[in-house]
Structure formats: C-alpha cells, structure tokens
Amino acid sequence: MYILCNEEPLWMSKYLSVGGHFEYKGSWKKTTLARLNLCSENSELEQKARHFDGFNSLYLYRRWYRCFTTLSSYSFDNGHVERKDDLSLDHFRSQYDGKGPVLLGKLADSWPARTKWSMQQLVHDYGEVTFRISQRSPKKIIMKLKDYVSYMELQHDEDPLYIFDDKFGESAPALLEDYRVPHLFQEDLFDVLDYEQRPAFRWFIIGPERSGASWHVDPGLTSAWNTLLCGRKRWALYPPGRVPGGVTVHVSAEDGDVDIETPTSLQWWLDIYPHLAEHEKPLECTQLPGETIFVPSGWWHCVLNLETTVAVTQNFVNQSNFEHVCLDMAPGHCHKGVCRAGLLAVPGKSVGDMENHPPGTITWNHNDMTSTEERLKGLGSVTASNSESQCSSFEFSDVDKSLENQVFSYDIGFLSQFLEKEKDHYTSVWSPTNPIGQREAREWLRRLWVLKPELRGLIWKGACLAINVDKWYACLEEIRACHSLPAPSEDEKLPVGTGLHCL
C-alpha cells in the first residue's frame, strides 16, 4: 500500500485536478504537499529512501520503464512520408491536398523563429510569460515559461506535460512576428470570422522527450500544418477511417459528441507498435528542425517527441476540406462515426467488406444495446460479426443495403450517405465537439456567401450538408410565391439567418 500510495501519477493526478498556476518542486508528491503547506514537515521523510524486499510488480516496472527510457534509438529515417523541398501551390493541390501527408523543407528558412526559438532564447525573452499546459485534466493548467523549463529538466513523468497554447498570440504577441503561414496554407475560410468568433486554430508547442500527442483526428475534420523549430518528432499516421490499434472511438447518439480513448503516445509506441505486423503499421516519419508536415483532413496521427522540441501548428479550412468540415457540423452521430472509423461504424459489415482497412474491430456489447454511445474499437485484427450480440443499437435506415459492394471512401458523396435526414439543424442538439456554435456556423456560411462570391457553388454544397439549406430555400420560395414577394438578391439567396430560425 505504501508503494502504491507514493506512485507519482497518483500525486500528479491529484494536483492537476485542481488546476491553476503551479511551480514544480522536483516530484509531484512534493508539489502537492507544498500546495497544502505540508511540505516542510514531510521534507525529512521525503529524503529517506525505503526498501521493500520480495515485492514485484510488472505493471509498476513497465511504468518505471516508460518514465526513464530514452528515445535516442530513433534515428533519422526515410520513412513512408514523402519529403519535398517546397512545392508550387498547383503541385501541392494536385498531389497532396486532401490526398496524403507530406514533409516539406525550406518553408521556414526565412523565419526569425528559426534562430529565435531556441530554449535559451525563449526563456530569456518570455521567461515570465504564462503559457497553457496540455494535460488530460478538465482544469486549465498554466505555468511561467521559466518554471516549465525547470519542470522539463527535473521531471521523469510517464506522460510529461507540454506547452500547447492556443492563446500565445495574446500572452506573447511578439511570437506571431517570428513566423508566417507558409504560402501553401494561406487559404483559410475561417478567416472571414472575427478572431473572437473563430475556433482555436494555432498553437505554440514545447515538449520534452517522451511527451507527445496521442492518436487523434484534428477537430472538425480540418487540415493542419506543423513546423518544427528545434528537436525531433516521430509521426505515425493512418488514412481516414482506419482506427489505430489500441484506440476506441466513442460517438454519442444523443448529441454526436466524439470522444477518443487512446494510450499515451509513448505507451502506444512501446507497447502496441512492436506487435503490429508490417502490413498493419502506420505511415511513419521523423520530422527534423525546419521541416513542415502537412496532415490532411480526417487523417489519424500520433506524435512522439524524441527530444525537447519547439513547434508551431495551425489548422485550417480550405476548398479541399470545406465540405468535410460542413458535414461534420451536421446534427446526428452516424456520419461522425463513419468519418473517423470507416465501415467499422456500419452494422453488419463483414471482414470482406473491410479488406482495405488496417487492424481494427467494432465491438457491440449486447448488454448495452440501449446505451446512447457506440463503441468503435481498434484491437489489432480485423473481425466483424453479424450476430445479434454484435449489432448496433441505432438504425442506419436503408443506407447499409446500398453499401453491399462498396469499400470505405473519404469522398464526400460516400460520407454524406450516412447523414440522418430526419435531423433538423434548428431543433437538434448541436455537438459539443463541433469547432463553432450553431449561430456562429450560420454566420460563417453567410459571410462566406457574401464575401466569397466566386465560391458560391461550393458554399451552397457545404451549407446543404451542415444545415439543409436547400430545404429552407424551398420554404423561402414557397413563402415568396404565396405572398407575391420579390425574388431575393444574389447575396440573399442563402437562407442562414443568425436568429432562432433561418427565415
């Protein structure tokens, strides 16, 4: 009991559950006791090492190993991800945008950040500035940069904290002057919104060796670019619809809320990756300083810091992923599951139907048939069952019948088949994981319609997916004809009122 009660993750969880600003005291137990003003009376006890003979725990050994292992064995690799020294915009759009990841060199060569974003210089310039910390805690965690660097040097955490701050432009505006959005990614359709209205889209990132981002799909099916300024990062990626082994996707039938259960990045690389067959492994690459990686919409990715790293990343919506972002905003949960878990989210699909998928399985617990949550799980081997005990609790109408001879596609025409047509945007619950709220989404589409007339064909398609705008336009035409009203102007043809009702 003494050993288990002195486990650092226990004290770390206890401390972070409170949130707020903190200074690390060399261990999480000391840090927690210091907050409770109990550190002084326990300091002598803390210094005495205790030994217990005959106690063995494989679980604790593995945890200890993850806390103290080094990652120097991950040397530079050619990997599976193409490396290019910059690209023309036309080449990027035709070969990579919406199609696959690519590592790009030379995009950041002229940035002041290439020389100014060393740890020593950052501490000199921003040591007293407070940044947000990423951690699996509902509470906001913040640290001064100088305190965070001290924590990095002292810690041996299994899942180290790292700076992941989307408000760095407010706390340290000079950082925004040290880089510019690469020319390949300057189209961002969220730009029509005011800064306060648009979703979080840029992050300043600092993390020590062994830290990283666990498996996820970027919010709202946006695309992303990530530029590394110092250190090395190891990336693993799967195409859309391919659930990584060890990952579980939860999609709420009530509000479409998406939650992903995944081991930490380090856990996955150490405990799951070695057991994957060659054909089951993800795309991989090691990102080097000065390189920018592009991650398309819907791609699963996991990142492990091989040493202390500093990076900047931004998510964006462009013409390539606009319809996917709009689709993901639509009410319902079926389409959200399929966008992330592919045909594993479709009840009754057989192994043969999923032959193009990597290892994964869908497990339906018959005892949970009335649950509002569907569990989509990657477990290392493709298995599916049509038995009663493994079928979904929700109905896909007749959509599954049309899929008998199809394989998963991230094409918008395929994915839109899973929209729940009876769901109404104005009366259905808005998913809390959508990047923006209902009114903001309607305002976004309205501004795009007015400010981007050259894209109205695309905007109309996206609005039909997100809020059934074709249905509301038909209502508008009926009302106009009934009351002999004049036809709307071109700017007024998109019925996306920002009040309680579109009309």
Coordinates of C-alpha atoms in Angstrom, one line a residue:
M1 CA 0.0 0.0 0.0
Y2 CA 2.9 2.4 0.9
I3 CA 4.4 1.8 -2.6
L4 CA 1.2 2.3 -4.5
C5 CA 0.2 5.4 -2.5
N6 CA 3.6 7.0 -3.3
E7 CA 3.2 6.5 -7.0
E8 CA 3.9 9.8 -8.8
P9 CA 1.0 9.5 -11.3
L10 CA -1.4 9.4 -8.3
W11 CA 0.0 12.7 -6.9
M12 CA 0.2 14.2 -10.4
S13 CA -3.5 13.5 -11.0
K14 CA -4.4 14.8 -7.5
Y15 CA -2.5 18.1 -8.1
L16 CA -3.7 18.7 -11.7
S17 CA -7.4 18.1 -10.8
V18 CA -7.3 21.5 -9.0
G19 CA -5.8 23.4 -12.0
G20 CA -4.4 26.9 -11.9
H21 CA -0.8 28.1 -11.9
F22 CA 1.9 26.0 -10.3
E23 CA 5.7 25.6 -9.7
Y24 CA 7.2 22.1 -9.9
K25 CA 9.1 21.1 -6.7
G26 CA 11.0 18.1 -8.1
S27 CA 8.3 15.5 -7.6
W28 CA 4.5 15.6 -7.8
K29 CA 4.2 14.5 -4.2
K30 CA 6.3 17.4 -3.0
T31 CA 4.5 19.8 -5.3
T32 CA 1.1 18.7 -3.9
L33 CA 2.2 18.8 -0.3
A34 CA 3.7 22.3 -0.9
R35 CA 0.3 23.5 -2.2
L36 CA -1.3 22.1 1.1
N37 CA 1.5 23.8 3.1
L38 CA 2.6 20.3 4.4
C39 CA 5.9 20.1 2.6
S40 CA 8.1 21.3 5.5
E41 CA 7.0 18.6 8.0
N42 CA 7.4 15.9 5.4
S43 CA 10.7 17.1 3.8
E44 CA 12.9 14.9 6.0
L45 CA 10.7 11.9 5.4
E46 CA 10.9 12.5 1.6
Q47 CA 14.7 12.3 1.7
K48 CA 14.8 8.8 3.2
A49 CA 14.8 6.0 0.7
R50 CA 12.8 3.0 1.7
H51 CA 13.5 -0.6 0.5
F52 CA 11.0 -3.5 0.4
D53 CA 12.2 -7.0 -0.2
G54 CA 10.1 -9.5 -2.0
F55 CA 7.8 -7.0 -3.8
N56 CA 7.4 -7.4 -7.6
S57 CA 5.0 -5.7 -10.0
L58 CA 5.3 -6.0 -13.8
Y59 CA 2.7 -3.1 -14.0
L60 CA 4.9 -0.8 -11.9
Y61 CA 8.1 -1.9 -13.7
R62 CA 6.6 -1.0 -17.1
R63 CA 5.5 2.4 -15.7
W64 CA 9.0 2.9 -14.4
Y65 CA 10.5 2.0 -17.7
R66 CA 8.3 4.5 -19.5
C67 CA 9.4 7.2 -17.1
F68 CA 13.1 6.6 -17.6
T69 CA 13.5 5.3 -21.1
T70 CA 15.4 7.3 -23.7
L71 CA 14.4 7.6 -27.4
S72 CA 17.9 8.1 -28.9
S73 CA 17.5 4.9 -30.9
Y74 CA 15.0 6.6 -33.2
S75 CA 17.5 7.9 -35.8
F76 CA 16.7 9.7 -39.0
D77 CA 14.7 7.6 -41.4
N78 CA 13.5 7.8 -44.9
G79 CA 10.1 6.7 -43.7
H80 CA 6.9 6.4 -45.7
V81 CA 6.1 10.1 -45.9
E82 CA 7.5 11.9 -49.0
R83 CA 10.0 14.7 -48.4
K84 CA 9.9 17.7 -50.7
D85 CA 11.8 20.9 -50.8
D86 CA 8.9 23.2 -51.1
L87 CA 6.2 22.9 -53.8
S88 CA 4.3 25.1 -56.0
L89 CA 0.7 25.7 -54.9
D90 CA -0.7 23.9 -58.0
H91 CA 1.6 20.9 -57.4
F92 CA 0.5 20.8 -53.7
R93 CA -3.2 20.9 -54.5
S94 CA -3.0 18.3 -57.2
Q95 CA -0.8 15.8 -55.4
Y96 CA -1.2 16.2 -51.6
D97 CA -4.1 18.5 -50.5
G98 CA -6.8 16.1 -49.3
K99 CA -4.8 13.1 -50.5
G100 CA -1.9 12.4 -48.2
P101 CA 0.7 13.8 -45.8
V102 CA 4.0 15.3 -47.0
L103 CA 7.1 16.6 -45.2
L104 CA 8.2 20.0 -46.7
G105 CA 11.6 21.6 -46.3
K106 CA 12.6 25.3 -46.8
L107 CA 9.2 26.7 -46.0
A108 CA 10.5 28.2 -42.7
D109 CA 14.1 29.1 -43.8
S110 CA 13.4 32.8 -43.7
W111 CA 11.5 32.8 -40.4
P112 CA 13.1 34.7 -37.5
A113 CA 11.8 31.8 -35.3
R114 CA 14.5 29.5 -36.9
T115 CA 17.1 31.3 -34.8
K116 CA 15.0 33.0 -32.0
W117 CA 13.0 29.9 -30.8
S118 CA 15.9 28.1 -29.1
M119 CA 15.0 27.2 -25.5
Q120 CA 17.7 29.5 -24.1
Q121 CA 16.5 32.5 -26.1
L122 CA 12.8 31.8 -25.4
V123 CA 13.4 31.7 -21.7
H124 CA 15.4 35.0 -22.0
D125 CA 12.6 36.7 -23.9
Y126 CA 9.5 35.1 -22.4
G127 CA 10.6 33.5 -19.1
E128 CA 8.0 35.5 -17.1
V129 CA 5.1 34.8 -19.6
T130 CA 2.4 32.3 -18.6
F131 CA 1.5 29.6 -21.1
R132 CA -1.2 26.9 -21.1
I133 CA -0.2 23.3 -20.5
S134 CA -1.8 20.4 -22.3
Q135 CA -2.8 17.6 -19.9
R136 CA -5.7 15.1 -19.5
S137 CA -7.4 17.3 -16.9
P138 CA -10.7 19.2 -17.1
K139 CA -9.0 22.1 -15.3
K140 CA -6.9 24.8 -17.0
I141 CA -3.2 24.4 -16.2
I142 CA -0.8 27.3 -16.6
M143 CA 2.9 27.8 -15.9
K144 CA 5.5 30.6 -16.5
L145 CA 7.9 29.5 -19.2
K146 CA 10.9 29.6 -16.8
D147 CA 9.1 27.3 -14.4
Y148 CA 8.1 25.0 -17.2
V149 CA 11.7 24.7 -18.4
S150 CA 12.7 23.9 -14.8
Y151 CA 10.0 21.2 -14.7
M152 CA 11.3 19.7 -18.0
E153 CA 14.8 19.3 -16.6
L154 CA 13.6 17.7 -13.4
Q155 CA 10.7 15.5 -14.4
H156 CA 10.6 11.8 -15.1
D157 CA 6.9 11.6 -15.8
E158 CA 5.3 8.7 -17.7
D159 CA 3.2 11.3 -19.6
P160 CA 5.2 14.6 -19.4
L161 CA 3.3 17.9 -19.5
Y162 CA 3.9 20.0 -22.6
I163 CA 3.0 23.6 -23.6
F164 CA 0.1 23.6 -26.0
D165 CA -1.1 27.1 -26.1
D166 CA -3.7 28.5 -28.5
K167 CA -3.7 31.9 -26.9
F168 CA 0.1 32.6 -27.2
G169 CA -0.7 35.4 -29.6
E170 CA -2.3 37.2 -26.8
S171 CA 0.1 36.5 -24.0
A172 CA 3.2 36.9 -26.2
P173 CA 2.2 38.7 -29.4
A174 CA 5.8 39.1 -30.5
L175 CA 5.9 35.4 -31.2
L176 CA 3.4 36.0 -34.1
E177 CA 6.1 38.2 -35.8
D178 CA 8.6 35.3 -35.8
Y179 CA 6.8 33.2 -38.4
R180 CA 4.3 33.4 -41.2
V181 CA 1.8 31.0 -42.6
P182 CA 3.5 29.1 -45.5
H183 CA 2.2 30.0 -48.9
L184 CA 0.7 26.6 -49.4
F185 CA -1.7 27.0 -46.5
Q186 CA -2.8 30.7 -46.7
E187 CA -6.3 29.9 -47.7
D188 CA -8.4 29.6 -44.6
L189 CA -12.1 30.0 -44.9
F190 CA -12.5 30.7 -41.2
D191 CA -10.7 34.0 -41.8
V192 CA -14.0 35.7 -42.6
L193 CA -14.9 35.4 -38.9
D194 CA -13.7 37.8 -36.3
Y195 CA -10.9 36.4 -34.1
E196 CA -13.2 36.1 -31.1
Q197 CA -15.7 34.1 -33.2
R198 CA -13.5 31.6 -35.0
P199 CA -12.4 28.4 -33.3
A200 CA -8.9 27.8 -31.9
F201 CA -6.6 27.4 -34.9
R202 CA -3.0 28.0 -33.9
W203 CA -0.8 26.6 -31.1
F204 CA 2.7 27.2 -29.7
I205 CA 4.1 23.9 -28.6
I206 CA 7.0 23.0 -26.4
G207 CA 7.6 19.4 -25.1
P208 CA 10.3 17.3 -23.6
E209 CA 11.5 13.9 -24.6
R210 CA 8.7 11.2 -24.2
S211 CA 5.9 13.7 -24.4
G212 CA 3.6 14.0 -27.4
A213 CA 0.1 13.9 -28.8
S214 CA -1.8 10.6 -28.6
W215 CA -3.9 9.3 -31.5
H216 CA -6.5 11.8 -32.8
V217 CA -8.2 13.2 -35.8
D218 CA -8.0 17.0 -35.9
P219 CA -11.1 18.9 -34.7
G220 CA -13.9 19.4 -37.1
L221 CA -12.1 17.4 -39.8
T222 CA -9.8 20.4 -40.5
S223 CA -6.4 20.0 -42.1
A224 CA -3.2 21.1 -40.4
W225 CA 0.4 22.1 -40.9
N226 CA 3.1 21.8 -38.2
T227 CA 6.6 23.3 -38.4
L228 CA 9.3 22.1 -36.1
L229 CA 11.9 24.7 -35.0
C230 CA 14.1 22.6 -32.8
G231 CA 14.3 18.9 -31.7
R232 CA 12.9 15.8 -33.5
K233 CA 9.4 14.4 -33.6
R234 CA 8.3 10.9 -34.6
W235 CA 5.0 10.8 -36.5
A236 CA 2.6 7.9 -37.2
L237 CA -0.4 8.3 -39.5
Y238 CA -3.3 6.3 -40.7
P239 CA -5.7 7.4 -43.6
P240 CA -9.3 8.4 -42.7
G241 CA -11.5 5.6 -41.5
R242 CA -8.6 3.4 -40.2
V243 CA -8.8 3.2 -36.4
P244 CA -5.3 2.6 -34.9
G245 CA -4.8 -0.5 -32.8
G246 CA -5.5 0.2 -29.1
V247 CA -7.8 3.2 -29.8
T248 CA -11.5 3.4 -29.1
V249 CA -13.9 6.0 -30.6
H250 CA -17.0 6.9 -28.7
V251 CA -19.8 8.7 -30.6
S252 CA -22.8 9.8 -28.5
A253 CA -26.2 9.1 -30.2
E254 CA -27.7 12.0 -28.2
D255 CA -25.6 14.9 -29.4
G256 CA -22.9 13.5 -31.7
D257 CA -20.2 14.2 -29.1
V258 CA -16.9 12.4 -30.2
D259 CA -14.5 11.1 -27.6
I260 CA -11.4 9.1 -28.3
E261 CA -9.8 6.7 -25.7
T262 CA -6.2 6.1 -26.5
P263 CA -3.0 5.2 -24.8
T264 CA -0.4 7.9 -24.4
S265 CA 1.9 8.4 -27.4
L266 CA 4.8 6.8 -25.6
Q267 CA 2.7 3.8 -24.4
W268 CA 1.5 3.2 -28.0
W269 CA 5.0 3.2 -29.4
L270 CA 6.4 1.0 -26.7
D271 CA 3.5 -1.4 -26.0
I272 CA 1.4 -1.7 -29.2
Y273 CA 3.6 -0.7 -32.2
P274 CA 6.2 -3.6 -31.7
H275 CA 3.4 -6.2 -32.0
L276 CA 2.0 -4.9 -35.3
A277 CA 2.7 -6.9 -38.5
E278 CA 4.4 -5.0 -41.2
H279 CA 1.2 -4.6 -43.2
E280 CA -0.5 -3.3 -40.1
K281 CA 1.9 -0.5 -39.3
P282 CA 1.1 3.2 -39.9
L283 CA 2.8 5.6 -42.2
E284 CA 5.9 6.9 -40.3
C285 CA 8.4 9.7 -40.4
T286 CA 10.9 11.6 -38.3
Q287 CA 10.4 15.3 -38.6
L288 CA 13.6 17.4 -38.3
P289 CA 14.2 21.1 -37.4
G290 CA 13.0 23.4 -40.1
E291 CA 10.6 20.8 -41.7
T292 CA 6.9 21.3 -42.0
I293 CA 4.5 18.4 -42.1
F294 CA 1.1 18.6 -43.7
V295 CA -1.7 16.5 -42.3
P296 CA -4.9 16.3 -44.5
S297 CA -8.4 16.3 -43.2
G298 CA -9.6 13.1 -41.4
W299 CA -6.1 11.5 -41.1
W300 CA -5.4 9.8 -37.8
H301 CA -2.0 10.9 -36.3
C302 CA 0.1 10.3 -33.2
V303 CA 3.3 12.3 -32.3
L304 CA 6.2 11.5 -30.0
N305 CA 8.9 14.0 -29.1
L306 CA 12.3 12.2 -29.4
E307 CA 13.9 15.1 -27.6
T308 CA 12.9 18.6 -26.4
T309 CA 11.0 20.3 -29.2
V310 CA 9.6 23.7 -30.1
A311 CA 7.0 23.9 -32.8
V312 CA 4.1 25.9 -34.2
T313 CA 1.0 24.5 -35.8
Q314 CA -2.2 25.8 -37.4
N315 CA -5.5 24.1 -38.5
F316 CA -7.4 25.5 -41.5
V317 CA -10.4 25.1 -43.8
N318 CA -9.8 25.4 -47.5
Q319 CA -11.7 24.5 -50.6
S320 CA -10.4 20.9 -50.4
N321 CA -11.8 20.1 -46.9
F322 CA -14.7 22.6 -46.7
E323 CA -17.4 20.1 -47.4
H324 CA -16.0 17.7 -44.9
V325 CA -15.9 20.4 -42.2
C326 CA -19.5 21.3 -43.0
L327 CA -20.6 17.6 -43.0
D328 CA -19.0 17.2 -39.5
M329 CA -21.1 20.1 -38.2
A330 CA -24.3 18.4 -39.3
P331 CA -26.6 17.1 -36.5
G332 CA -26.5 13.3 -35.8
H333 CA -23.9 10.8 -35.0
C334 CA -23.8 8.2 -37.8
H335 CA -21.7 10.3 -40.2
K336 CA -19.3 11.3 -37.4
G337 CA -18.6 7.7 -36.6
V338 CA -18.1 6.7 -40.3
C339 CA -15.8 9.7 -41.0
R340 CA -13.5 8.5 -38.2
A341 CA -13.9 4.7 -38.0
G342 CA -14.9 4.0 -41.6
L343 CA -17.0 0.9 -42.2
L344 CA -16.3 -0.3 -38.7
A345 CA -19.1 2.0 -37.8
V346 CA -21.6 0.3 -40.1
P347 CA -23.6 -2.5 -38.5
G348 CA -23.5 -5.9 -40.3
K349 CA -20.4 -5.3 -42.4
S350 CA -18.2 -8.3 -42.8
V351 CA -14.5 -8.8 -42.9
G352 CA -14.6 -9.0 -46.7
D353 CA -16.2 -5.6 -46.8
M354 CA -13.3 -4.1 -44.9
E355 CA -10.4 -5.7 -46.7
N356 CA -8.8 -2.3 -47.3
H357 CA -8.8 -1.4 -43.6
P358 CA -5.9 -1.9 -41.2
P359 CA -6.4 -3.8 -38.0
G360 CA -9.5 -2.9 -36.2
T361 CA -12.8 -4.2 -35.0
I362 CA -16.1 -3.0 -33.8
T363 CA -17.4 -4.4 -30.6
W364 CA -21.0 -4.0 -29.6
N365 CA -21.9 -5.1 -26.1
H366 CA -25.4 -6.7 -26.2
N367 CA -26.0 -5.7 -22.6
D368 CA -25.5 -2.0 -23.7
M369 CA -28.0 -2.1 -26.6
T370 CA -30.0 0.7 -25.1
S371 CA -26.9 2.8 -24.5
T372 CA -26.6 6.1 -26.4
E373 CA -22.9 5.5 -27.1
E374 CA -21.5 3.5 -29.9
R375 CA -18.0 2.0 -29.3
L376 CA -15.7 1.7 -32.3
K377 CA -12.6 -0.1 -31.3
G378 CA -9.2 -0.8 -32.9
L379 CA -7.8 -4.1 -31.5
G380 CA -5.1 -5.4 -33.8
S381 CA -7.1 -7.8 -36.0
V382 CA -10.0 -7.3 -38.4
T383 CA -13.0 -9.1 -37.1
A384 CA -16.7 -8.3 -37.5
S385 CA -19.8 -10.2 -36.8
N386 CA -23.4 -10.1 -38.0
S387 CA -24.6 -11.9 -34.8
E388 CA -27.2 -10.3 -32.7
S389 CA -24.8 -9.8 -29.9
Q390 CA -22.6 -7.6 -32.1
C391 CA -25.0 -5.3 -33.8
S392 CA -25.6 -1.6 -33.3
S393 CA -28.3 -0.1 -31.2
F394 CA -29.1 2.6 -33.8
E395 CA -30.6 2.2 -37.2
F396 CA -29.0 3.4 -40.4
S397 CA -32.3 3.2 -42.3
D398 CA -31.5 1.5 -45.6
V399 CA -28.1 3.0 -46.1
D400 CA -26.3 -0.3 -45.3
K401 CA -28.1 -2.0 -48.2
S402 CA -26.6 0.4 -50.7
L403 CA -23.1 -0.4 -49.3
E404 CA -23.1 -4.1 -50.1
N405 CA -20.5 -3.9 -52.8
Q406 CA -18.6 -0.8 -51.6
V407 CA -15.5 -0.1 -49.6
F408 CA -14.9 2.9 -47.5
S409 CA -14.1 6.2 -49.2
Y410 CA -13.4 9.6 -47.7
D411 CA -15.2 11.1 -50.7
I412 CA -17.9 13.5 -49.6
G413 CA -20.5 11.7 -51.7
F414 CA -19.9 8.4 -49.9
L415 CA -19.8 10.0 -46.4
S416 CA -22.9 12.1 -46.9
Q417 CA -25.0 8.9 -47.3
F418 CA -24.7 8.5 -43.5
L419 CA -26.4 11.8 -42.6
E420 CA -29.5 11.3 -40.6
K421 CA -32.0 13.0 -42.9
E422 CA -34.7 13.4 -40.2
K423 CA -32.3 15.5 -38.1
D424 CA -33.1 19.2 -38.3
H425 CA -30.4 21.7 -37.7
Y426 CA -32.6 24.1 -35.8
T427 CA -34.2 21.6 -33.4
S428 CA -31.4 19.0 -33.0
V429 CA -28.7 19.2 -30.3
W430 CA -25.5 20.8 -31.5
S431 CA -22.5 18.6 -30.9
P432 CA -20.2 20.0 -28.2
T433 CA -17.2 18.8 -30.2
N434 CA -18.1 21.0 -33.2
P435 CA -15.5 23.7 -33.7
I436 CA -18.0 26.5 -33.5
G437 CA -21.6 27.0 -32.2
Q438 CA -24.8 27.0 -34.2
R439 CA -25.2 30.7 -34.7
E440 CA -21.5 31.1 -35.4
A441 CA -21.7 28.4 -38.0
R442 CA -24.7 30.1 -39.8
E443 CA -22.9 33.5 -39.5
W444 CA -19.8 31.9 -41.0
L445 CA -21.7 30.5 -44.0
R446 CA -23.5 33.8 -44.5
R447 CA -20.2 35.8 -44.5
L448 CA -18.6 33.3 -46.9
W449 CA -21.6 33.7 -49.3
V450 CA -21.3 37.4 -49.3
L451 CA -17.5 37.8 -49.2
K452 CA -16.6 34.9 -51.5
P453 CA -19.0 35.1 -54.4
E454 CA -16.6 33.1 -56.6
L455 CA -17.0 30.1 -54.3
R456 CA -20.8 30.1 -54.0
G457 CA -21.2 26.8 -55.7
L458 CA -19.0 25.1 -53.1
I459 CA -20.5 27.1 -50.2
W460 CA -24.0 26.0 -51.2
K461 CA -23.0 22.4 -51.2
G462 CA -21.4 22.8 -47.7
A463 CA -24.5 24.6 -46.4
C464 CA -26.7 21.8 -47.7
L465 CA -24.7 19.3 -45.7
A466 CA -24.4 21.4 -42.5
I467 CA -27.9 22.9 -42.2
N468 CA -30.1 21.6 -45.0
V469 CA -30.1 25.0 -46.7
D470 CA -31.8 23.6 -49.8
K471 CA -34.8 22.6 -47.7
W472 CA -35.0 26.1 -46.3
Y473 CA -34.6 27.8 -49.7
A474 CA -37.5 25.7 -50.9
C475 CA -39.6 27.1 -48.0
L476 CA -38.4 30.6 -48.8
E477 CA -39.6 30.2 -52.4
E478 CA -43.0 28.9 -51.2
I479 CA -43.5 31.9 -48.9
R480 CA -42.3 34.3 -51.7
A481 CA -44.7 32.8 -54.2
C482 CA -47.7 32.7 -51.8
H483 CA -47.3 36.4 -50.9
S484 CA -46.0 37.6 -54.3
L485 CA -42.8 38.8 -52.8
P486 CA -39.8 39.9 -54.9
A487 CA -37.1 37.4 -55.6
P488 CA -34.1 37.6 -53.3
S489 CA -30.9 39.2 -54.5
E490 CA -27.9 37.1 -55.1
D491 CA -26.5 38.0 -51.7
E492 CA -29.8 37.0 -50.0
K493 CA -30.2 33.6 -51.6
L494 CA -28.6 31.6 -48.8
P495 CA -31.2 31.3 -46.0
V496 CA -28.9 31.1 -43.0
G497 CA -30.4 33.7 -40.6
T498 CA -28.5 34.0 -37.3
G499 CA -31.6 34.1 -35.1
L500 CA -33.6 31.2 -33.8
H501 CA -35.0 30.5 -37.3
C502 CA -33.3 30.7 -40.7
L503 CA -36.2 32.6 -42.3

